[in-house]
Amino acid sequence: MIEEYEQAKRKREQKENERIEKEFKERERIEREYENSKIEMRNQKVEWEKSRMEEWDNRGKEEKKRREDEREKLRKLEEAFEQESKDEEEKR
């Protein structure tokens, strides 16, 4: 009778230990997933910021080129106007 009680007690303790071990492993798995998720989100944020900075840089370069093109166009128009004025002056 005592032996059966001790055996049942050992089984209960073993099951309890297995349950605790299972919960511990599950908690570790969840924590690893959480950390991995945090790392992934951080990496995505870095990539997004990098992409945004590249986009701003490209916009700045495009705007600068557009302004330079406009200045060149204006300069050519002024030269053409001056030449035309000069030609008109010479005709008179």
Coordinates of C-alpha atoms in Angstrom, one line a residue:
M1 CA 0.0 0.0 0.0
I2 CA 2.8 2.4 0.9
E3 CA 4.7 1.4 -2.2
E4 CA 1.6 2.1 -4.4
Y5 CA 1.2 5.5 -2.7
E6 CA 4.9 6.3 -3.3
Q7 CA 4.7 5.1 -6.9
A8 CA 1.6 7.2 -7.5
K9 CA 3.3 10.2 -5.9
R10 CA 6.4 9.8 -8.1
K11 CA 4.1 9.6 -11.2
R12 CA 2.3 12.8 -10.1
E13 CA 5.7 14.5 -9.5
Q14 CA 7.0 13.3 -12.8
K15 CA 3.9 14.6 -14.7
E16 CA 4.1 17.9 -12.8
N17 CA 7.8 18.2 -13.7
E18 CA 7.0 17.3 -17.4
R19 CA 4.2 20.0 -17.4
I20 CA 6.6 22.6 -15.9
E21 CA 9.3 21.7 -18.4
K22 CA 6.8 21.9 -21.3
E23 CA 5.6 25.3 -20.1
F24 CA 9.2 26.5 -19.7
K25 CA 10.0 25.4 -23.2
E26 CA 6.9 27.0 -24.6
R27 CA 7.7 30.3 -22.8
E28 CA 11.2 30.2 -24.2
R29 CA 9.8 29.6 -27.7
I30 CA 7.4 32.6 -27.4
E31 CA 10.2 34.8 -26.1
R32 CA 12.5 33.8 -29.0
E33 CA 9.6 34.6 -31.5
Y34 CA 9.0 37.9 -29.8
E35 CA 12.7 38.8 -29.9
N36 CA 12.9 37.7 -33.6
S37 CA 9.8 39.8 -34.3
K38 CA 11.4 42.9 -32.6
I39 CA 14.6 42.4 -34.6
E40 CA 12.6 42.0 -37.9
M41 CA 10.6 45.1 -37.2
R42 CA 13.7 47.1 -36.4
N43 CA 15.3 45.9 -39.6
Q44 CA 12.2 46.9 -41.6
K45 CA 12.2 50.3 -40.0
V46 CA 15.9 50.8 -41.0
E47 CA 15.1 49.7 -44.5
W48 CA 12.1 52.0 -44.7
E49 CA 14.1 54.9 -43.4
K50 CA 16.9 54.1 -45.9
S51 CA 14.4 54.0 -48.7
R52 CA 12.9 57.3 -47.6
M53 CA 16.3 59.0 -47.4
E54 CA 17.2 57.7 -50.9
E55 CA 13.8 59.0 -52.2
W56 CA 14.4 62.4 -50.7
D57 CA 18.0 62.4 -52.1
N58 CA 16.7 61.5 -55.6
R59 CA 14.0 64.2 -55.4
G60 CA 16.6 66.7 -54.4
K61 CA 18.9 65.7 -57.3
E62 CA 16.0 65.8 -59.8
E63 CA 14.9 69.2 -58.5
K64 CA 18.5 70.6 -58.8
K65 CA 18.8 69.2 -62.4
R66 CA 15.4 70.7 -63.3
R67 CA 16.5 74.1 -61.9
E68 CA 19.8 73.9 -63.8
D69 CA 18.0 73.0 -67.0
E70 CA 15.6 75.9 -66.5
R71 CA 18.5 78.3 -66.0
E72 CA 20.2 77.0 -69.1
K73 CA 17.1 77.4 -71.1
L74 CA 16.6 80.9 -69.8
R75 CA 20.2 81.8 -70.6
K76 CA 19.8 80.5 -74.1
L77 CA 16.6 82.5 -74.6
E78 CA 18.4 85.7 -73.3
E79 CA 21.3 85.1 -75.7
A80 CA 18.8 84.5 -78.6
F81 CA 16.9 87.7 -77.6
E82 CA 20.2 89.7 -77.4
Q83 CA 21.3 88.3 -80.7
E84 CA 18.0 89.1 -82.3
S85 CA 18.1 92.7 -80.8
K86 CA 21.6 93.1 -82.1
D87 CA 20.6 91.8 -85.6
E88 CA 17.6 94.3 -85.6
E89 CA 19.9 97.1 -84.6
E90 CA 22.4 96.3 -87.4
K91 CA 19.5 96.3 -89.9
R92 CA 18.5 99.8 -89.0

